[in-house]
Tab-separated table of C-alpha atoms in Angstrom:
chain	number	residue	atom	x	y	z
A	1	MET	CA	30.456	13.195	96.288
A	2	ALA	CA	28.545	10.259	94.915
A	3	LYS	CA	28.845	7.064	96.937
A	4	VAL	CA	29.550	3.630	95.527
A	5	ASP	CA	26.838	1.243	96.694
A	6	HIS	CA	28.055	-1.844	94.850
A	7	PRO	CA	30.858	-4.166	95.947
A	8	PRO	CA	34.354	-4.035	94.526
A	9	GLY	CA	34.213	-5.577	91.100
A	10	GLU	CA	30.544	-4.880	90.496
A	11	VAL	CA	29.867	-1.544	88.863
A	12	GLN	CA	26.764	-2.599	86.973
A	13	ARG	CA	23.682	-4.431	88.090
A	14	THR	CA	23.717	-8.172	87.421
A	15	ARG	CA	21.882	-9.156	84.277
A	16	LYS	CA	19.045	-11.669	84.411
A	17	ARG	CA	20.167	-15.279	84.348
A	18	ARG	CA	20.486	-16.598	80.848
A	19	SER	CA	18.673	-19.682	79.677
A	20	GLN	CA	21.998	-21.285	78.757
A	21	PRO	CA	25.201	-21.389	80.809
A	22	THR	CA	27.415	-18.301	80.716
A	23	CYS	CA	30.655	-18.725	78.769
A	24	SER	CA	34.187	-17.689	79.617
A	25	PRO	CA	37.358	-17.686	77.483
A	26	SER	CA	39.245	-19.853	79.954
A	27	MET	CA	36.566	-22.463	79.542
A	28	PHE	CA	37.256	-22.730	75.835
A	29	THR	CA	41.035	-22.549	76.058
A	30	ALA	CA	40.930	-25.483	78.453
A	31	LEU	CA	39.118	-27.520	75.824
A	32	LEU	CA	40.877	-26.405	72.635
A	33	PRO	CA	43.196	-28.909	70.978
A	34	SER	CA	45.644	-26.133	70.079
A	35	SER	CA	46.705	-22.787	71.498
A	36	SER	CA	44.909	-20.806	68.802
A	37	PHE	CA	42.068	-18.905	70.424
A	38	SER	CA	40.120	-18.322	67.203
A	39	ASN	CA	39.971	-21.839	65.853
A	40	THR	CA	37.701	-24.366	64.224
A	41	PHE	CA	37.389	-26.679	67.197
A	42	PHE	CA	34.037	-28.346	67.272
A	43	ARG	CA	32.644	-30.696	64.637
A	44	SER	CA	29.179	-32.217	64.897
A	45	THR	CA	27.959	-34.831	62.451
A	46	LYS	CA	27.507	-32.454	59.524
A	47	THR	CA	28.253	-28.954	60.787
A	48	LEU	CA	31.515	-27.132	61.288
A	49	LEU	CA	31.429	-24.184	63.699
A	50	SER	CA	34.135	-21.521	63.521
A	51	PHE	CA	34.114	-18.510	65.841
A	52	SER	CA	36.090	-16.342	68.221
A	53	ALA	CA	35.663	-17.539	71.826
A	54	SER	CA	36.602	-14.132	73.129
A	55	ALA	CA	33.854	-12.411	71.198
A	56	LEU	CA	31.392	-15.087	72.242
A	57	CYS	CA	32.047	-14.825	75.942
A	58	ARG	CA	32.727	-11.182	76.640
A	59	LYS	CA	30.188	-9.402	74.452
A	60	PRO	CA	26.473	-9.924	73.811
A	61	THR	CA	25.907	-12.005	70.730
A	62	ASN	CA	23.069	-13.716	68.931
A	63	PHE	CA	25.185	-16.830	68.578
A	64	CYS	CA	26.247	-19.126	71.380
A	65	LEU	CA	26.924	-22.794	71.866
A	66	PRO	CA	23.804	-24.985	71.776
A	67	PRO	CA	22.641	-25.633	75.383
A	68	LEU	CA	23.539	-29.334	75.284
A	69	ILE	CA	27.076	-28.654	74.050
A	70	ALA	CA	27.568	-25.774	76.506
A	71	SER	CA	26.332	-27.884	79.408
A	72	ARG	CA	28.825	-30.607	78.495
A	73	HIS	CA	31.622	-28.053	78.396
A	74	PHE	CA	30.589	-26.744	81.809
A	75	ALA	CA	30.459	-30.259	83.190
A	76	GLN	CA	34.000	-30.859	81.933
A	77	LEU	CA	35.269	-27.534	83.215
A	78	SER	CA	33.640	-27.923	86.626
A	79	LYS	CA	35.671	-31.080	87.212
A	80	MET	CA	38.888	-29.085	86.855
A	81	THR	CA	38.563	-27.403	90.251
A	82	ASP	CA	39.646	-28.925	93.566
A	83	VAL	CA	37.728	-27.684	96.627
A	84	THR	CA	40.521	-28.896	98.922
A	85	LYS	CA	42.575	-26.007	97.529
A	86	TYR	CA	39.995	-23.361	98.386
A	87	LYS	CA	40.746	-20.807	101.102
A	88	LEU	CA	38.486	-18.542	103.138
A	89	ASN	CA	40.567	-15.621	102.008
A	90	HIS	CA	39.108	-12.395	103.364
A	91	THR	CA	36.311	-10.435	104.975
A	92	MET	CA	35.323	-7.047	103.586
A	93	LEU	CA	34.174	-4.115	105.701
A	94	ARG	CA	33.311	-0.646	104.438
A	95	VAL	CA	35.055	2.127	106.359
A	96	LYS	CA	34.525	5.861	106.626
A	97	ASP	CA	38.140	7.034	106.947
A	98	PRO	CA	40.818	4.617	105.672
A	99	LYS	CA	43.678	6.454	107.372
A	100	LYS	CA	42.100	5.923	110.797
A	101	SER	CA	41.048	2.334	110.079
A	102	VAL	CA	44.353	1.176	108.611
A	103	ALA	CA	46.233	2.798	111.508
A	104	PHE	CA	43.924	1.126	114.028
A	105	TYR	CA	44.654	-2.375	112.752
A	106	THR	CA	48.355	-1.889	112.030
A	107	GLU	CA	49.283	0.013	115.190
A	108	ASN	CA	47.082	-1.744	117.742
A	109	PHE	CA	47.039	-5.268	116.322
A	110	GLY	CA	50.272	-5.429	114.379
A	111	MET	CA	48.651	-6.228	111.045
A	112	LYS	CA	50.505	-5.454	107.833
A	113	LEU	CA	49.082	-3.640	104.817
A	114	LEU	CA	49.701	-6.223	102.081
A	115	LYS	CA	47.990	-4.635	99.117
A	116	THR	CA	46.165	-1.485	98.057
A	117	LEU	CA	43.858	-1.676	95.044
A	118	GLU	CA	42.530	1.589	93.700
A	119	VAL	CA	39.548	1.577	91.338
A	120	PRO	CA	39.282	5.172	90.086
A	121	GLU	CA	36.495	4.498	87.583
A	122	ALA	CA	34.243	3.428	90.456
A	123	LYS	CA	35.794	5.800	93.025
A	124	PHE	CA	36.770	3.314	95.715
A	125	THR	CA	39.960	1.865	97.177
A	126	ASN	CA	40.501	-1.521	98.840
A	127	TYR	CA	43.097	-2.068	101.550
A	128	PHE	CA	44.108	-5.660	102.328
A	129	LEU	CA	45.633	-6.331	105.745
A	130	ALA	CA	46.818	-9.490	107.477
A	131	PHE	CA	49.200	-10.821	110.101
A	132	ASP	CA	52.576	-11.365	108.472
A	133	GLY	CA	55.079	-11.726	111.305
A	134	ALA	CA	57.597	-14.507	111.799
A	135	ASN	CA	55.039	-16.708	113.580
A	136	ALA	CA	52.053	-15.808	111.404
A	137	ALA	CA	50.046	-18.600	109.796
A	138	SER	CA	50.728	-17.364	106.251
A	139	SER	CA	53.916	-15.366	106.650
A	140	GLY	CA	55.312	-14.107	103.354
A	141	LYS	CA	52.506	-15.426	101.156
A	142	ALA	CA	50.663	-13.432	98.485
A	143	TRP	CA	47.400	-11.923	99.673
A	144	THR	CA	45.238	-14.240	97.536
A	145	ASP	CA	47.100	-17.312	98.843
A	146	ARG	CA	46.115	-16.708	102.455
A	147	GLU	CA	43.312	-17.072	104.909
A	148	GLY	CA	42.475	-14.414	107.479
A	149	VAL	CA	42.826	-11.296	105.325
A	150	LEU	CA	40.864	-8.166	106.224
A	151	GLU	CA	39.696	-6.003	103.322
A	152	LEU	CA	38.776	-2.423	104.164
A	153	THR	CA	36.798	-0.710	101.397
A	154	HIS	CA	36.726	3.073	101.199
A	155	ASN	CA	34.225	4.802	98.940
A	156	TRP	CA	35.880	8.093	98.137
A	157	GLY	CA	34.581	11.124	99.993
A	158	THR	CA	32.981	9.392	102.973
A	159	GLU	CA	35.734	10.687	105.275
A	160	ASN	CA	34.492	14.230	104.619
A	161	ASP	CA	30.782	13.449	104.797
A	162	PRO	CA	29.401	14.249	108.269
A	163	GLU	CA	26.280	12.189	107.547
A	164	TYR	CA	28.090	8.991	106.562
A	165	LYS	CA	28.032	6.142	109.049
A	166	VAL	CA	28.391	2.403	108.533
A	167	VAL	CA	25.996	-0.166	109.963
A	168	THR	CA	27.904	-2.605	112.177
A	169	GLY	CA	25.266	-5.353	112.043
A	170	ASN	CA	24.638	-5.558	115.782
A	171	SER	CA	21.613	-3.310	116.233
A	172	ASP	CA	18.017	-3.832	115.143
A	173	PRO	CA	16.666	-3.671	112.506
A	174	TYR	CA	20.015	-4.226	110.781
A	175	ARG	CA	21.387	-7.272	112.571
A	176	GLY	CA	23.323	-9.726	110.451
A	177	PHE	CA	27.102	-9.546	110.448
A	178	GLY	CA	28.373	-9.761	114.008
A	179	HIS	CA	32.128	-9.366	114.282
A	180	ILE	CA	35.602	-10.312	113.205
A	181	CYS	CA	37.795	-12.101	115.733
A	182	VAL	CA	41.508	-11.955	116.524
A	183	SER	CA	43.118	-14.625	118.679
A	184	VAL	CA	46.135	-13.550	120.739
A	185	ASP	CA	48.704	-15.248	122.945
A	186	ASN	CA	48.055	-13.261	126.135
A	187	ILE	CA	44.533	-11.880	126.113
A	188	GLU	CA	44.705	-10.194	129.530
A	189	PHE	CA	47.885	-8.294	128.753
A	190	PHE	CA	46.721	-7.439	125.235
A	191	CYS	CA	43.402	-6.018	126.473
A	192	ASP	CA	45.277	-3.861	128.979
A	193	LYS	CA	47.510	-2.651	126.162
A	194	LEU	CA	44.526	-1.733	123.966
A	195	GLU	CA	42.863	0.118	126.819
A	196	ALA	CA	46.074	2.054	127.485
A	197	ASN	CA	46.081	3.035	123.793
A	198	GLY	CA	42.597	4.488	124.161
A	199	VAL	CA	40.736	1.722	122.322
A	200	LYS	CA	37.066	1.506	123.270
A	201	PHE	CA	35.422	-1.763	124.287
A	202	GLN	CA	31.978	-3.180	123.723
A	203	LYS	CA	32.777	-5.815	126.341
A	204	LYS	CA	35.788	-6.081	128.602
A	205	LEU	CA	37.024	-9.404	129.963
A	206	SER	CA	35.452	-8.631	133.330
A	207	ASP	CA	32.008	-7.922	131.847
A	208	GLY	CA	29.178	-10.420	131.508
A	209	ARG	CA	29.212	-14.173	132.019
A	210	GLN	CA	32.041	-15.073	129.670
A	211	LYS	CA	35.311	-13.950	131.232
A	212	ASP	CA	37.558	-15.365	128.515
A	213	ILE	CA	36.493	-13.130	125.617
A	214	ALA	CA	36.396	-9.394	125.012
A	215	PHE	CA	35.092	-7.137	122.245
A	216	ALA	CA	37.025	-4.056	121.133
A	217	LEU	CA	35.538	-1.399	118.845
A	218	ASP	CA	37.308	-0.168	115.735
A	219	PRO	CA	36.971	3.445	114.434
A	220	ASP	CA	33.685	2.626	112.658
A	221	GLY	CA	32.227	0.771	115.637
A	222	TYR	CA	32.707	-2.727	114.206
A	223	TRP	CA	33.122	-5.338	116.914
A	224	VAL	CA	36.491	-7.105	117.118
A	225	GLU	CA	36.286	-10.160	119.340
A	226	LEU	CA	39.437	-11.107	121.248
A	227	ILE	CA	40.135	-14.693	122.262
A	228	TRP	CA	43.134	-16.662	123.499
A	229	THR	CA	45.081	-18.800	120.994
A	230	ARG	CA	45.516	-21.495	123.672
A	231	THR	CA	49.284	-21.197	123.276
A	232	PRO	CA	51.579	-20.754	126.335
A	233	LYS	CA	51.479	-17.309	127.951
A	234	THR	CA	54.414	-15.181	129.035
A	235	GLU	CA	53.585	-12.817	131.897
A	236	ASN	CA	53.389	-9.138	130.933
A	237	PHE	CA	54.239	-9.900	127.317
A	238	THR	CA	52.445	-10.403	124.026
A	239	ASP	CA	53.877	-11.236	120.601
A	240	ALA	CA	51.849	-9.858	117.693
A	241	SER	CA	53.751	-12.044	115.208
A	242	GLY	CA	51.714	-15.001	116.438
A	243	TYR	CA	48.271	-13.396	116.330
A	244	ARG	CA	45.563	-14.888	114.127
A	245	MET	CA	42.711	-13.287	112.209
A	246	ASN	CA	40.638	-16.147	113.514
A	247	HIS	CA	37.048	-15.855	112.347
A	248	THR	CA	34.161	-13.849	110.964
A	249	MET	CA	30.725	-14.176	112.518
A	250	ILE	CA	27.403	-13.876	110.669
A	251	ARG	CA	23.926	-14.665	111.962
A	252	VAL	CA	21.851	-17.209	110.036
A	253	LYS	CA	18.159	-17.996	109.995
A	254	ASP	CA	18.235	-21.756	109.366
A	255	PRO	CA	21.450	-23.576	110.338
A	256	LYS	CA	20.566	-26.737	108.403
A	257	LYS	CA	20.324	-24.812	105.145
A	258	SER	CA	23.402	-22.710	105.882
A	259	LEU	CA	25.551	-25.681	106.891
A	260	LYS	CA	24.506	-27.514	103.733
A	261	PHE	CA	25.514	-24.529	101.599
A	262	TYR	CA	28.914	-23.970	103.171
A	263	GLN	CA	29.787	-27.651	103.379
A	264	GLU	CA	28.376	-29.021	100.130
A	265	VAL	CA	28.615	-25.995	97.836
A	266	LEU	CA	31.749	-24.284	99.156
A	267	GLY	CA	33.435	-27.427	100.463
A	268	MET	CA	34.047	-26.282	104.037
A	269	LYS	CA	34.195	-28.607	107.020
A	270	LEU	CA	32.505	-28.291	110.401
A	271	LEU	CA	35.283	-27.568	112.882
A	272	ARG	CA	33.390	-26.986	116.110
A	273	THR	CA	29.882	-26.551	117.526
A	274	ALA	CA	29.109	-24.615	120.701
A	275	GLU	CA	25.596	-24.708	122.148
A	276	HIS	CA	24.556	-22.033	124.653
A	277	GLU	CA	21.331	-23.329	126.153
A	278	ALA	CA	20.858	-20.535	128.682
A	279	ALA	CA	21.032	-17.857	125.982
A	280	LYS	CA	19.284	-20.055	123.375
A	281	PHE	CA	21.801	-19.867	120.568
A	282	THR	CA	24.257	-22.205	118.848
A	283	LEU	CA	27.564	-21.416	117.160
A	284	TYR	CA	28.889	-23.404	114.210
A	285	PHE	CA	32.524	-22.926	113.183
A	286	LEU	CA	33.506	-23.917	109.645
A	287	GLY	CA	36.624	-23.705	107.535
A	288	TYR	CA	38.947	-25.448	105.118
A	289	ASN	CA	41.045	-28.073	106.866
A	290	ASN	CA	42.991	-30.661	104.904
A	291	ASP	CA	44.962	-32.127	107.783
A	292	PRO	CA	44.812	-35.920	107.323
A	293	ASN	CA	44.333	-36.239	111.095
A	294	PHE	CA	41.420	-33.785	111.156
A	295	VAL	CA	38.392	-34.949	113.125
A	296	GLU	CA	35.207	-33.174	112.133
A	297	ASN	CA	33.530	-31.070	114.821
A	298	SER	CA	36.270	-31.875	117.332
A	299	GLY	CA	37.175	-28.241	117.997
A	300	VAL	CA	40.847	-29.136	118.266
A	301	GLY	CA	43.111	-26.189	117.476
A	302	VAL	CA	40.340	-23.909	116.214
A	303	HIS	CA	41.388	-21.008	118.440
A	304	ASN	CA	44.737	-20.910	116.669
A	305	PHE	CA	43.360	-21.141	113.111
A	306	GLU	CA	42.791	-18.456	110.507
A	307	GLY	CA	39.997	-18.415	107.934
A	308	VAL	CA	37.171	-19.652	110.166
A	309	LEU	CA	33.524	-18.775	109.573
A	310	GLU	CA	31.216	-18.639	112.605
A	311	LEU	CA	27.506	-19.103	111.934
A	312	THR	CA	25.330	-17.940	114.829
A	313	HIS	CA	21.824	-19.377	115.099
A	314	ASN	CA	19.378	-17.819	117.535
A	315	TRP	CA	16.952	-20.620	118.309
A	316	GLY	CA	13.561	-20.483	116.660
A	317	THR	CA	14.301	-18.125	113.762
A	318	GLU	CA	14.038	-20.960	111.238
A	319	SER	CA	10.387	-21.608	112.147
A	320	ASP	CA	9.267	-18.085	113.028
A	321	PRO	CA	6.878	-16.775	110.334
A	322	GLU	CA	7.393	-13.243	111.637
A	323	PHE	CA	11.172	-13.371	111.227
A	324	LYS	CA	12.051	-11.730	107.928
A	325	GLY	CA	15.735	-12.545	107.886
A	326	TYR	CA	19.002	-10.738	108.548
A	327	HIS	CA	20.488	-7.633	106.983
A	328	ASN	CA	23.266	-8.660	104.574
A	329	GLY	CA	25.262	-5.437	104.899
A	330	ASN	CA	24.890	-4.536	101.219
A	331	ASN	CA	21.313	-3.339	101.248
A	332	GLN	CA	21.046	0.207	102.528
A	333	PRO	CA	22.291	1.182	105.051
A	334	GLN	CA	25.596	-0.566	104.363
A	335	GLY	CA	28.558	-1.848	106.375
A	336	PHE	CA	29.807	-5.421	106.092
A	337	GLY	CA	30.269	-6.368	102.448
A	338	HIS	CA	31.207	-10.013	102.011
A	339	ILE	CA	33.430	-12.930	102.764
A	340	ALA	CA	35.659	-14.193	99.951
A	341	ILE	CA	37.098	-17.523	98.945
A	342	SER	CA	40.150	-17.865	96.717
A	343	VAL	CA	40.100	-20.872	94.414
A	344	ASP	CA	42.535	-22.902	92.335
A	345	ASP	CA	40.827	-22.170	89.007
A	346	LEU	CA	38.354	-19.305	88.896
A	347	ASP	CA	36.603	-20.266	85.659
A	348	ALA	CA	36.322	-23.914	86.655
A	349	ALA	CA	35.069	-23.051	90.147
A	350	CYS	CA	32.398	-20.765	88.711
A	351	ALA	CA	31.391	-23.497	86.265
A	352	ARG	CA	31.010	-25.848	89.213
A	353	PHE	CA	28.895	-23.292	91.103
A	354	GLU	CA	26.730	-22.883	88.019
A	355	GLU	CA	26.342	-26.640	87.801
A	356	VAL	CA	25.169	-26.993	91.407
A	357	GLY	CA	22.664	-24.169	90.959
A	358	VAL	CA	23.914	-21.351	93.166
A	359	LYS	CA	22.218	-17.968	93.288
A	360	TRP	CA	24.437	-15.413	91.576
A	361	LYS	CA	24.882	-11.787	92.514
A	362	LYS	CA	27.548	-11.270	89.865
A	363	ARG	CA	28.884	-13.717	87.315
A	364	LEU	CA	32.391	-13.305	85.921
A	365	THR	CA	30.928	-11.860	82.729
A	366	ASP	CA	28.897	-9.164	84.524
A	367	GLY	CA	30.108	-5.635	85.184
A	368	LEU	CA	33.476	-4.144	84.282
A	369	MET	CA	35.722	-6.397	86.352
A	370	LYS	CA	35.901	-9.896	84.916
A	371	ASN	CA	38.162	-11.331	87.615
A	372	VAL	CA	35.651	-11.579	90.457
A	373	ALA	CA	32.284	-13.255	90.953
A	374	PHE	CA	29.750	-13.103	93.775
A	375	ILE	CA	27.358	-15.838	94.852
A	376	LEU	CA	24.642	-15.611	97.496
A	377	ASP	CA	24.322	-17.893	100.516
A	378	GLU	CA	21.038	-18.968	102.097
A	379	ASP	CA	20.661	-15.631	103.931
A	380	ASP	CA	21.711	-13.564	100.913
A	381	TYR	CA	25.133	-12.772	102.333
A	382	TRP	CA	27.586	-12.201	99.495
A	383	VAL	CA	30.456	-14.635	98.911
A	384	GLU	CA	33.128	-13.304	96.591
A	385	VAL	CA	35.081	-15.794	94.474
A	386	ILE	CA	38.611	-14.853	93.340
A	387	GLN	CA	41.595	-16.594	91.827
A	388	ASN	CA	44.423	-17.760	94.077
A	389	GLU	CA	47.186	-16.077	92.115
A	390	ALA	CA	49.853	-18.318	93.636
A	391	ILE	CA	48.275	-21.265	91.807
A	392	LYS	CA	47.305	-19.598	88.548
A	393	THR	CA	47.686	-16.031	87.327
A	394	GLN	CA	44.381	-14.422	86.407
A	395	ALA	CA	44.146	-10.786	87.500
A	396	GLY	CA	47.821	-10.230	88.243
A	397	TRP	CA	47.038	-8.755	91.661
């Protein structure tokens, strides 16, 4: 069976960047003086322009707004998004057999399957999982209004293909994505429980120099780091309702460029920095934190957060002419797909990204699905942008 090599939402290759900004219907409706979508709404000194915004934005046309006018509209629209409302919503991993993968995370970790999205025209299914117990960080919330969601993408037929295998991102020459991380209340007891359930480990607590972290392996061989939430422990007991999908780790070539992108473009804050001089690498933890008492780079409470991004910098890569960069998980062979942020206003956020000059993998107007966009970070990792449906309905997911 044919495999789907594009991400969810992108079933056609991205068109070349246009000379003028891309339009979207929401952009026009935000600026119209009335609710009529086909309306005479712009008057220059001598010219009256009447057209259908829907036809303009969704289909190729020889007529579009003059660049100056369009740029002004984008500037207006881009101011209608608030980065303090953004969330690091989910991390996507491709999986071979969804039954095994979903069972692994629900039965061993206590995650809940929040949403299943089937895309028959592209022959893939997405499974969205998260912690949803009584003590979960986002208990009861819609899947787009959360942080710490895990998206498992299944391209139909891979479960029956003996040759299919994902790339986990931890072996040369395909290093890039490193792991997802779950923080738990009693790491010793939880690791014993996983081992009793037959879960394999890349690193047990007793292995190596760091005795306070472990790495379990999921059915596809992805690494799942285990850390302690720093909450009080109860002997011989663990409560999955308080677990956190804490962070996603990706390796980066140049931390200055990557930090600038995630802080200035995506609006994240630096939560913690950990330098490992003996092993010659540094870890940077970022996320969205709007606590008025937040102190940047303090590290306070990070182990108990969800929606954290860990950037790993192996010293010297930024100045090594022989270093060609990391594998982004979407070039063949594939595995990790993307991280995703949910935003308060999808059209306005994309207008803002256009304004600051991001590299696009997929604009809203590209492909068949018009409710998702993908931008590229400094290492060409994909960042999906979706609407937070609790703030504004867009896709109706």
